[in-house]
Amino acid sequence: MRLSIIIPAYNEARTVEAVVRRVLRQPVAGVEAREVIVVDDGSTDTTVRILSALALEFPREVVLLTHPVNRGKGAAVRSAVAKLTGDVAIIQDADLEYDPSEYALMLEPIIAGRADVVFGSRFSGQQAKRVLYFWHYVGNCFLTMLSNMLTNINLTDMETGFKAFRADVLKGVPLRCERFGFEPEITAKVARRGCRIYEVGISYNGRTYAQGKKITWFDGLKAVGAILRYALGD
Ligand SMILES: Nc1nc2c(ncn2[C@@H]2O[C@H](COP(=O)(O)OP(=O)(O)OP(=O)(O)O)[C@@H](O)[C@H]2O)c(=O)[nH]1
Ligand SMILES: [Mg+2]
């Protein structure tokens, strides 16, 4: 099994090198080969310089794609999907909130042939989760519930950044959303296609705004729009 790890990165100079090195070091049961596709999404900090050095250091594993201007997470993931050569793909955010040591957990249902898509849930399972913002939690529950109502699936964490796919499934879903509407869009589209979706509990090392958290209530509002648009057939 060949694994493609997709890392969208926008102004993540603080963490992106640690993420890439951790991903490269991480053995994963059932995976013999891997590629790490990092997408610099028009960062204005030193992210692209850090990633260029890593691509030089690990020319066989690290593929660097760059967007000249910032376009958003959805666009960054799409650029990576167009280039990936693995049998399975996993999306790894560049900010260390999700732990590469849990790849085996995420991929097991796919490698065993039971699942097409696996969501890593921050709201179920026994793993340690950092206790953080109550109103973000309420917002996440609301977005997941709205998405579930319209797609008729029972996820506990639609907005999770930790998602794994059979590569042919990911390549077969036409994606349009440029920014964070990516999560509702992919969820609605895999649900509508009747993909076998699994969920596993993951740990969550959430960051604070002082540590670089960027998401705001406005992104939550836009997520509502994306849920309605994609669940209703766009
Ligand atoms: N915020 C943001 N992230 C982007 C963009 N393009 C790519 N990304 C990457 O997408 C991933 C998810 O973005 P995050 O900002 O961590 O989103 P989040 O986890 O929902 O929110 P916070 O961690 O709270 O900021 C990260 O790896 C980002 O670097 C973009 O235009 N804006
Ligand atoms: Mg994040």
XYZ file of N, CA and C and ligand atoms in Angstrom:
735
model
N 0.853 -1.204 0.000
C 0.000 0.000 0.000
C 0.886 1.251 0.000
N 0.563 2.182 -0.905
C 1.318 3.444 -0.950
C 0.441 4.559 -0.384
N 1.010 5.327 0.534
C 0.261 6.377 1.227
C 0.698 7.763 0.746
N -0.286 8.596 0.401
C -0.003 10.002 0.096
C -0.500 10.850 1.255
N 0.394 11.640 1.803
C 0.016 12.522 2.904
C -0.059 13.942 2.348
N -1.226 14.549 2.458
C -1.453 15.890 1.907
C -1.357 16.900 3.039
N -0.428 17.841 2.925
C -0.283 18.868 3.972
C -0.526 20.255 3.356
N -1.726 20.828 3.546
C -1.953 22.199 3.097
C -1.342 23.144 4.123
N -0.606 24.136 3.678
C 0.067 25.011 4.651
C -0.051 26.474 4.264
N -0.602 27.254 5.159
C -0.697 28.692 4.945
C -0.170 29.396 6.195
N 0.958 30.059 6.044
C 1.578 30.784 7.156
C 1.728 29.903 8.400
N 2.383 28.772 8.224
C 2.566 27.815 9.326
C 4.050 27.633 9.634
N 4.841 28.715 9.504
C 6.291 28.610 9.713
C 6.636 28.050 11.095
N 5.780 28.327 12.059
C 6.052 27.869 13.424
C 6.056 26.349 13.560
N 5.217 25.674 12.769
C 5.013 24.240 13.016
C 5.293 23.332 11.827
N 5.367 23.886 10.599
C 5.326 23.014 9.429
C 6.534 22.083 9.337
N 7.713 22.562 9.747
C 8.884 21.693 9.664
C 8.750 20.507 10.631
N 8.281 20.774 11.833
C 8.087 19.689 12.809
C 7.055 18.681 12.294
N 5.998 19.193 11.648
C 4.965 18.292 11.126
C 5.556 17.381 10.055
N 6.270 17.966 9.091
C 6.818 17.165 7.989
C 7.806 16.138 8.527
N 8.682 16.545 9.431
C 9.677 15.594 9.974
C 8.986 14.479 10.765
N 7.972 14.832 11.494
C 7.264 13.816 12.264
C 6.564 12.823 11.337
N 5.974 13.350 10.265
C 5.285 12.497 9.293
C 6.282 11.542 8.634
N 7.471 12.045 8.291
C 8.469 11.211 7.618
C 9.009 10.118 8.538
N 9.065 10.414 9.819
C 9.601 9.448 10.789
C 8.606 8.368 11.180
N 7.325 8.630 10.908
C 6.274 7.786 11.464
C 6.074 6.494 10.670
N 6.408 5.330 11.237
C 6.072 4.091 10.521
C 4.562 3.854 10.612
N 3.976 3.317 9.537
C 2.529 3.061 9.554
C 2.287 1.619 9.141
N 1.590 0.872 9.983
C 1.306 -0.535 9.691
C 0.551 -0.650 8.367
N 1.020 -1.544 7.494
C 0.326 -1.770 6.226
C 0.760 -0.840 5.101
N 1.643 0.121 5.407
C 2.102 1.078 4.388
C 3.573 0.810 4.082
N 3.866 0.504 2.811
C 5.262 0.216 2.446
C 5.960 1.440 1.863
N 5.190 2.310 1.210
C 5.803 3.475 0.559
C 4.923 4.681 0.820
N 5.551 5.854 0.766
C 4.758 7.057 1.030
C 5.315 8.249 0.276
N 4.440 9.226 0.069
C 4.876 10.526 -0.427
C 4.191 11.580 0.431
N 4.891 12.686 0.625
C 4.334 13.784 1.400
C 4.165 14.952 0.437
N 2.918 15.312 0.157
C 2.678 16.423 -0.770
C 2.343 17.651 0.060
N 3.271 18.603 0.100
C 3.021 19.821 0.868
C 2.648 20.929 -0.109
N 1.607 21.655 0.237
C 1.157 22.736 -0.642
C 1.323 24.049 0.103
N 2.238 24.882 -0.374
C 2.336 26.220 0.205
C 1.267 27.076 -0.452
N 0.330 27.543 0.353
C -0.836 28.246 -0.186
C -0.618 29.761 -0.161
N 0.440 30.210 -0.843
C 0.706 31.651 -0.932
C 1.069 32.268 0.405
N 1.812 31.526 1.226
C 2.184 32.053 2.554
C 3.015 33.322 2.419
N 2.859 34.209 3.401
C 3.641 35.446 3.402
C 4.720 35.408 4.478
N 4.790 34.280 5.220
C 5.889 34.125 6.183
C 6.967 33.234 5.541
N 7.762 32.545 6.331
C 8.868 31.774 5.755
C 8.485 30.326 5.429
N 7.181 30.010 5.430
C 6.734 28.628 5.173
C 7.359 28.054 3.900
N 7.335 28.822 2.801
C 7.796 28.266 1.529
C 9.305 28.001 1.553
N 10.045 28.842 2.250
C 11.498 28.621 2.354
C 11.784 27.344 3.146
N 11.063 27.162 4.213
C 11.231 25.958 5.048
C 10.886 24.714 4.224
N 9.798 24.796 3.461
C 9.359 23.636 2.681
C 10.323 23.342 1.531
N 10.890 24.376 0.926
C 11.861 24.148 -0.153
C 13.072 23.395 0.380
N 13.527 23.772 1.562
C 14.686 23.088 2.161
C 14.342 21.624 2.447
N 13.135 21.369 2.912
C 12.736 19.984 3.203
C 12.624 19.160 1.920
N 12.129 19.791 0.851
C 11.999 19.072 -0.425
C 13.380 18.706 -0.969
N 14.364 19.575 -0.711
C 15.742 19.268 -1.130
C 16.344 18.155 -0.274
N 16.040 18.199 1.007
C 16.593 17.196 1.930
C 15.983 15.808 1.697
N 14.695 15.770 1.320
C 14.006 14.475 1.124
C 13.406 14.404 -0.280
N 14.266 14.405 -1.322
C 13.739 14.519 -2.694
C 12.868 13.342 -3.108
N 13.056 12.178 -2.470
C 12.261 11.019 -2.890
C 10.881 10.987 -2.251
N 10.726 11.676 -1.124
C 9.451 11.591 -0.410
C 8.627 12.870 -0.450
N 9.329 14.025 -0.433
C 8.575 15.278 -0.295
C 8.369 15.933 -1.655
N 7.103 16.192 -1.978
C 6.742 16.904 -3.206
C 6.191 18.262 -2.777
N 6.806 19.337 -3.271
C 6.337 20.676 -2.888
C 5.560 21.306 -4.038
N 4.334 21.718 -3.749
C 3.528 22.464 -4.711
C 3.335 23.865 -4.132
N 3.259 24.857 -4.995
C 3.100 26.219 -4.458
C 1.988 26.961 -5.190
N 1.232 27.713 -4.429
C 0.275 28.654 -5.008
C 0.906 30.043 -4.898
N 1.017 30.775 -6.001
C 1.625 32.109 -5.941
C 0.840 33.052 -5.018
N -0.488 32.904 -4.986
C -1.284 33.715 -4.052
C -2.171 32.785 -3.232
N -2.557 33.261 -2.074
C -3.377 32.453 -1.170
C -4.749 32.152 -1.779
N -5.145 30.876 -1.718
C -6.441 30.489 -2.291
C -7.340 29.771 -1.312
N -6.783 29.186 -0.255
C -7.624 28.507 0.729
C -7.344 27.015 0.803
N -7.841 26.395 1.908
C -7.537 24.986 2.136
C -8.096 24.083 1.043
N -9.326 24.359 0.596
C -9.941 23.518 -0.442
C -9.090 23.510 -1.705
N -8.641 24.674 -2.111
C -7.814 24.780 -3.322
C -6.484 24.064 -3.121
N -5.919 24.186 -1.923
C -4.625 23.529 -1.643
C -4.784 22.004 -1.709
N -5.854 21.490 -1.138
C -6.078 20.042 -1.185
C -6.288 19.605 -2.636
N -7.046 20.376 -3.395
C -7.281 20.016 -4.816
C -5.985 19.939 -5.601
N -5.086 20.896 -5.387
C -3.803 20.864 -6.100
C -3.054 19.579 -5.775
N -3.106 19.163 -4.508
C -2.402 17.940 -4.103
C -3.076 16.703 -4.694
N -4.400 16.679 -4.701
C -5.122 15.505 -5.207
C -4.773 15.268 -6.681
N -4.614 16.348 -7.426
C -4.304 16.212 -8.852
C -2.957 15.521 -9.064
N -2.074 15.616 -8.068
C -0.708 15.086 -8.237
C -0.464 13.769 -7.511
N -1.390 13.345 -6.651
C -1.022 12.228 -5.769
C -0.996 10.894 -6.491
N -0.069 10.030 -6.031
C 0.142 8.738 -6.696
C -0.106 7.560 -5.758
N -0.599 7.813 -4.548
C -0.792 6.739 -3.570
C -2.062 5.944 -3.811
N -2.211 4.848 -3.055
C -3.453 4.078 -3.042
C -4.418 4.656 -2.011
N -3.843 5.240 -0.967
C -4.648 5.874 0.068
C -4.073 7.265 0.334
N -4.940 8.170 0.789
C -4.484 9.535 1.054
C -5.021 9.987 2.394
N -4.217 10.783 3.069
C -4.639 11.307 4.364
C -4.333 12.801 4.378
N -5.246 13.578 4.924
C -4.995 15.016 5.017
C -4.464 15.318 6.407
N -3.322 15.978 6.438
C -2.646 16.315 7.697
C -2.495 17.823 7.754
N -3.206 18.499 8.643
C -3.016 19.936 8.761
C -1.589 20.235 9.221
N -1.140 21.445 8.915
C 0.269 21.786 9.151
C 0.519 22.346 10.545
N -0.471 22.256 11.420
C -0.346 22.983 12.692
C -0.253 22.105 13.946
N 0.019 20.793 13.776
C 0.258 19.893 14.914
C -0.953 19.648 15.803
N -2.148 20.013 15.322
C -3.341 19.706 16.124
C -3.686 18.213 16.030
N -3.254 17.589 14.919
C -3.549 16.168 14.705
C -2.233 15.398 14.690
N -2.260 14.150 15.181
C -1.027 13.441 15.491
C -0.726 12.331 14.475
N 0.385 12.448 13.743
C 0.736 11.410 12.753
C 0.874 10.014 13.350
N 1.072 9.901 14.666
C 1.192 8.558 15.247
C -0.146 7.816 15.182
N -1.217 8.516 14.793
C -2.531 7.861 14.695
C -2.903 7.481 13.263
N -1.949 7.548 12.326
C -2.261 7.163 10.935
C -2.736 5.718 10.840
N -2.083 4.827 11.622
C -2.470 3.414 11.527
C -3.938 3.247 11.931
N -4.324 3.974 12.965
C -5.710 3.950 13.450
C -6.667 4.465 12.364
N -6.270 5.566 11.725
C -7.106 6.179 10.687
C -7.233 5.272 9.462
N -6.137 4.587 9.126
C -6.125 3.840 7.856
C -6.627 2.406 7.984
N -6.683 1.894 9.195
C -7.035 0.481 9.377
C -8.333 0.089 8.664
N -9.431 0.853 8.807
C -10.671 0.437 8.134
C -10.548 0.434 6.604
N -9.675 1.291 6.061
C -9.488 1.314 4.602
C -8.607 0.143 4.177
N -7.490 -0.049 4.885
C -6.563 -1.130 4.529
C -7.263 -2.483 4.665
N -8.142 -2.619 5.648
C -8.872 -3.881 5.840
C -9.976 -4.069 4.792
N -10.205 -3.037 3.986
C -11.185 -3.170 2.906
C -12.624 -2.887 3.334
N -12.802 -2.307 4.526
C -14.159 -2.049 5.006
C -14.633 -0.644 4.683
N -13.698 0.289 4.543
C -14.085 1.698 4.413
C -13.508 2.330 3.152
N -14.217 3.342 2.656
C -13.687 4.173 1.565
C -13.127 5.484 2.121
N -13.718 5.921 3.224
C -13.366 7.207 3.818
C -13.368 7.040 5.337
N -12.388 7.654 6.022
C -12.378 7.616 7.488
C -12.239 9.038 8.028
N -13.137 9.416 8.924
C -13.055 10.703 9.606
C -12.452 10.473 10.992
N -11.475 11.287 11.366
C -10.940 11.240 12.726
C -11.749 12.184 13.597
N -12.438 11.651 14.605
C -13.319 12.498 15.401
C -12.647 13.015 16.665
N -12.751 14.331 16.852
C -12.240 14.955 18.082
C -13.220 14.798 19.231
N -14.406 14.293 18.933
C -15.468 14.260 19.949
C -15.893 12.845 20.321
N -15.140 11.826 19.883
C -15.449 10.479 20.356
C -14.147 9.739 20.614
N -14.207 8.626 21.314
C -13.014 7.821 21.576
C -12.322 8.206 22.870
N -11.305 7.395 23.204
C -10.661 7.497 24.520
C -9.423 8.402 24.515
N -8.957 8.813 23.346
C -7.676 9.530 23.287
C -7.754 10.886 24.007
N -6.587 11.355 24.389
C -6.528 12.637 25.107
C -6.862 13.789 24.168
N -7.680 14.719 24.646
C -8.048 15.881 23.841
C -7.848 17.128 24.695
N -7.232 18.106 24.106
C -7.062 19.331 24.880
C -8.414 20.000 25.096
N -8.653 20.424 26.329
C -9.896 21.134 26.650
C -9.717 22.589 26.234
N -10.643 23.050 25.352
C -10.488 24.420 24.846
C -11.821 25.158 24.820
N -12.081 25.865 23.759
C -13.181 26.832 23.737
C -14.580 26.193 23.700
N -15.393 26.496 24.691
C -16.752 25.940 24.755
C -17.570 26.345 23.536
N -17.538 27.593 23.130
C -18.413 28.042 22.038
C -17.968 27.496 20.689
N -16.686 27.163 20.566
C -16.251 26.465 19.342
C -16.863 25.068 19.291
N -16.890 24.444 20.472
C -17.473 23.098 20.567
C -18.945 23.152 20.171
N -19.661 24.143 20.690
C -21.081 24.290 20.348
C -21.222 24.508 18.836
N -20.364 25.369 18.292
C -20.411 25.638 16.848
C -20.147 24.377 16.039
N -19.150 23.599 16.474
C -18.834 22.347 15.769
C -19.999 21.366 15.823
N -20.615 21.251 16.990
C -21.770 20.332 17.121
C -22.892 20.781 16.198
N -23.122 22.088 16.145
C -24.188 22.600 15.290
C -23.906 22.315 13.805
N -22.668 22.573 13.382
C -22.332 22.350 11.963
C -22.426 20.866 11.613
N -21.943 20.009 12.526
C -22.028 18.564 12.278
C -23.483 18.122 12.219
N -24.316 18.653 13.130
C -25.732 18.250 13.150
C -26.442 18.684 11.867
N -26.189 19.916 11.444
C -26.835 20.412 10.219
C -26.415 19.563 9.014
N -25.121 19.272 8.931
C -24.607 18.434 7.841
C -25.239 17.040 7.905
N -25.309 16.461 9.096
C -25.904 15.128 9.252
C -27.371 15.110 8.837
N -28.100 16.166 9.210
C -29.532 16.215 8.884
C -29.744 16.194 7.375
N -28.855 16.880 6.658
C -29.049 17.007 5.216
C -28.432 15.860 4.423
N -27.474 15.150 5.038
C -26.826 14.047 4.317
C -27.299 12.682 4.834
N -27.999 12.690 5.959
C -28.476 11.478 6.627
C -27.344 10.496 6.947
N -26.247 11.036 7.501
C -25.211 10.171 8.076
C -24.984 10.648 9.512
N -24.392 9.783 10.356
C -24.306 10.135 11.782
C -22.877 10.374 12.261
N -22.227 11.358 11.663
C -20.879 11.741 12.105
C -20.953 12.440 13.461
N -19.830 12.391 14.205
C -19.757 13.240 15.404
C -18.858 14.463 15.175
N -18.105 14.491 14.061
C -17.182 15.606 13.843
C -16.944 15.829 12.346
N -17.888 16.516 11.713
C -17.777 16.751 10.269
C -16.594 17.651 9.933
N -16.326 18.636 10.790
C -15.301 19.641 10.480
C -13.878 19.184 10.809
N -13.689 17.958 11.242
C -12.333 17.524 11.568
C -11.379 17.725 10.385
N -10.136 18.104 10.697
C -9.145 18.241 9.637
C -8.473 16.921 9.305
N -8.744 15.894 10.097
C -8.079 14.583 9.941
C -9.022 13.664 9.169
N -8.804 13.536 7.861
C -9.666 12.693 7.032
C -8.783 11.823 6.145
N -9.172 10.548 5.969
C -8.412 9.626 5.121
C -9.338 9.054 4.046
N -8.763 8.756 2.896
C -9.560 8.334 1.742
C -8.850 7.243 0.957
N -9.632 6.360 0.331
C -9.065 5.596 -0.768
C -8.781 6.605 -1.872
N -7.615 6.506 -2.498
C -7.206 7.547 -3.448
C -8.179 7.648 -4.620
N -8.697 6.503 -5.097
C -9.609 6.576 -6.246
C -10.905 7.289 -5.879
N -11.319 7.154 -4.635
C -12.534 7.847 -4.185
C -12.279 9.359 -4.160
N -11.142 9.746 -3.592
C -10.831 11.178 -3.502
C -10.685 11.792 -4.894
N -10.028 11.075 -5.781
C -9.846 11.602 -7.140
C -11.157 11.639 -7.907
N -12.101 10.777 -7.526
C -13.367 10.685 -8.251
C -14.415 11.706 -7.825
N -14.124 12.479 -6.767
C -15.097 13.471 -6.292
C -14.698 14.847 -6.841
N -15.541 15.448 -7.664
C -15.174 16.772 -8.173
C -15.340 17.826 -7.086
N -14.254 18.494 -6.740
C -14.290 19.484 -5.656
C -14.182 20.887 -6.241
N -14.957 21.813 -5.652
C -14.970 23.172 -6.194
C -14.596 24.211 -5.151
N -14.855 23.871 -3.891
C -14.741 24.888 -2.855
C -13.287 25.322 -2.659
N -13.048 26.615 -2.579
C -11.683 27.119 -2.442
C -11.202 27.106 -0.995
N -12.082 27.436 -0.052
C -11.597 27.663 1.323
C -12.111 26.590 2.277
N -12.593 26.989 3.456
C -12.935 25.976 4.459
C -14.255 25.262 4.164
N -14.988 25.705 3.132
C -16.160 24.942 2.708
C -15.774 23.555 2.224
N -14.474 23.323 2.104
C -13.977 22.010 1.704
C -14.538 20.883 2.584
N -14.581 21.074 3.891
C -14.998 19.975 4.788
C -16.468 19.597 4.553
N -17.401 20.572 4.564
C -18.791 20.204 4.237
C -18.934 19.667 2.817
N -18.158 20.210 1.886
C -18.302 19.763 0.490
C -17.910 18.291 0.337
N -16.746 17.924 0.849
C -16.299 16.534 0.682
C -17.230 15.598 1.450
N -17.699 16.055 2.610
C -18.608 15.220 3.407
C -19.895 14.945 2.635
N -20.500 16.011 2.095
C -21.766 15.834 1.370
C -21.564 14.955 0.142
N -20.433 15.142 -0.527
C -20.233 14.415 -1.785
C -19.926 12.939 -1.570
N -19.145 12.602 -0.538
C -18.911 11.173 -0.301
C -20.169 10.506 0.251
N -20.954 11.268 1.026
C -22.209 10.698 1.553
C -23.167 10.415 0.398
N -23.295 11.375 -0.515
C -24.247 11.216 -1.618
C -23.852 10.066 -2.541
N -22.542 9.833 -2.659
C -22.093 8.733 -3.513
C -22.232 7.369 -2.846
N -22.672 7.349 -1.618
C -22.841 6.075 -0.924
C -21.525 5.445 -0.494
N -20.484 6.271 -0.331
C -19.199 5.733 0.133
C -19.366 5.126 1.525
N -18.540 4.124 1.810
C -18.553 3.535 3.154
C -17.690 4.423 4.049
N -18.357 5.164 4.940
C -17.657 6.134 5.788
C -17.517 5.556 7.193
N -16.313 5.613 7.736
C -16.070 5.202 9.120
C -15.567 6.410 9.886
N -15.646 6.275 11.212
C -15.157 7.325 12.083
C -14.300 6.667 13.163
N -13.166 7.251 13.490
C -12.391 6.746 14.630
C -12.080 7.920 15.562
N -12.043 7.650 16.859
C -11.682 8.682 17.824
C -10.196 8.980 17.707
N -9.853 10.253 17.698
C -8.445 10.656 17.612
C -8.133 11.587 18.784
N -6.857 11.783 19.034
C -6.507 12.776 20.044
C -6.531 14.155 19.385
N -6.593 15.184 20.195
C -6.668 16.532 19.633
C -5.844 17.479 20.483
N -4.813 18.015 19.828
C -3.909 18.928 20.505
C -4.228 20.338 20.008
N -5.457 20.793 20.335
C -5.924 22.088 19.825
C -5.017 23.227 20.247
N -4.941 24.225 19.391
C -4.086 25.372 19.728
C -4.952 26.567 20.119
N -4.323 27.507 20.771
C -5.034 28.717 21.177
C -4.782 29.806 20.130
N -5.507 30.914 20.240
C -5.264 32.012 19.302
C -3.836 32.533 19.448
N -3.314 32.534 20.684
C -1.929 32.979 20.896
C -0.944 32.061 20.181
N -1.330 30.785 19.998
C -0.441 29.832 19.313
C -0.671 29.815 17.812
N -1.528 30.681 17.311
C -1.680 30.775 15.860
C -3.024 30.340 15.317
N -3.958 30.011 16.196
C -5.293 29.626 15.722
C -5.870 30.750 14.865
N -6.482 30.389 13.738
C -6.938 31.422 12.813
C -8.442 31.443 12.620
N -9.108 30.320 12.888
C -10.520 30.204 12.561
C -11.358 31.191 13.390
N -12.373 31.779 12.786
C -13.209 32.756 13.496
C -14.686 32.391 13.335
N -15.562 33.118 14.038
C -17.000 32.853 13.942
C -17.476 33.055 12.502
N -16.782 33.917 11.763
C -17.183 34.181 10.383
C -16.993 32.925 9.510
N -15.915 32.152 9.805
C -15.708 30.887 9.087
C -16.845 29.921 9.393
N -17.347 29.956 10.631
C -18.481 29.108 11.011
C -19.717 29.450 10.199
N -19.925 30.754 10.028
C -21.077 31.220 9.239
C -20.954 30.761 7.790
N -19.743 30.867 7.248
C -19.538 30.425 5.857
C -19.721 28.918 5.733
N -19.388 28.193 6.819
C -19.564 26.735 6.791
C -21.049 26.391 6.659
N -21.923 27.189 7.316
C -23.365 26.935 7.197
C -23.775 27.052 5.723
N -23.299 28.089 5.062
C -23.604 28.271 3.638
C -23.127 27.088 2.815
N -21.904 26.604 3.114
C -21.348 25.478 2.346
C -22.143 24.201 2.600
N -22.562 23.982 3.842
C -23.345 22.779 4.157
C -24.628 22.783 3.333
N -25.325 23.936 3.328
C -26.598 24.019 2.591
C -26.352 23.827 1.098
N -25.356 24.509 0.559
C -25.101 24.455 -0.880
C -24.790 23.031 -1.340
N -23.862 22.355 -0.645
C -23.412 21.057 -1.150
C -24.354 19.925 -0.782
N -25.039 20.064 0.349
C -25.999 19.012 0.710
C -27.182 19.058 -0.235
N -27.491 20.243 -0.741
C -28.657 20.381 -1.606
C -28.313 20.170 -3.064
N -27.101 19.645 -3.330
C -26.878 19.123 -4.672
C -25.913 19.836 -5.581
N -25.219 20.862 -5.106
C -24.300 21.575 -5.997
C -23.087 20.723 -6.365
N -6.437 29.419 7.646
C -6.044 28.959 6.447
N -5.467 27.757 6.399
C -5.078 27.311 5.194
C -5.255 28.070 4.019
N -4.754 27.382 2.995
C -4.260 26.250 3.518
N -4.458 26.196 4.854
C -4.058 25.085 5.749
O -5.215 24.338 6.081
C -5.037 23.702 7.349
C -6.218 24.012 8.236
O -6.193 25.371 8.562
P -6.304 25.870 10.067
O -6.136 27.366 10.052
O -5.455 25.064 10.975
O -7.835 25.531 10.320
P -8.499 24.995 11.610
O -7.719 23.869 12.209
O -9.919 24.758 11.254
O -8.448 26.260 12.485
P -7.326 26.781 13.484
O -6.299 25.715 13.687
O -8.159 27.056 14.633
O -6.773 28.004 12.839
C -3.709 24.207 7.917
O -2.713 23.254 7.649
C -3.486 25.486 7.106
O -2.130 25.818 7.019
C -5.879 29.362 4.107
O -6.056 30.082 3.121
N -6.242 29.764 5.331
Mg -5.850 23.916 12.705
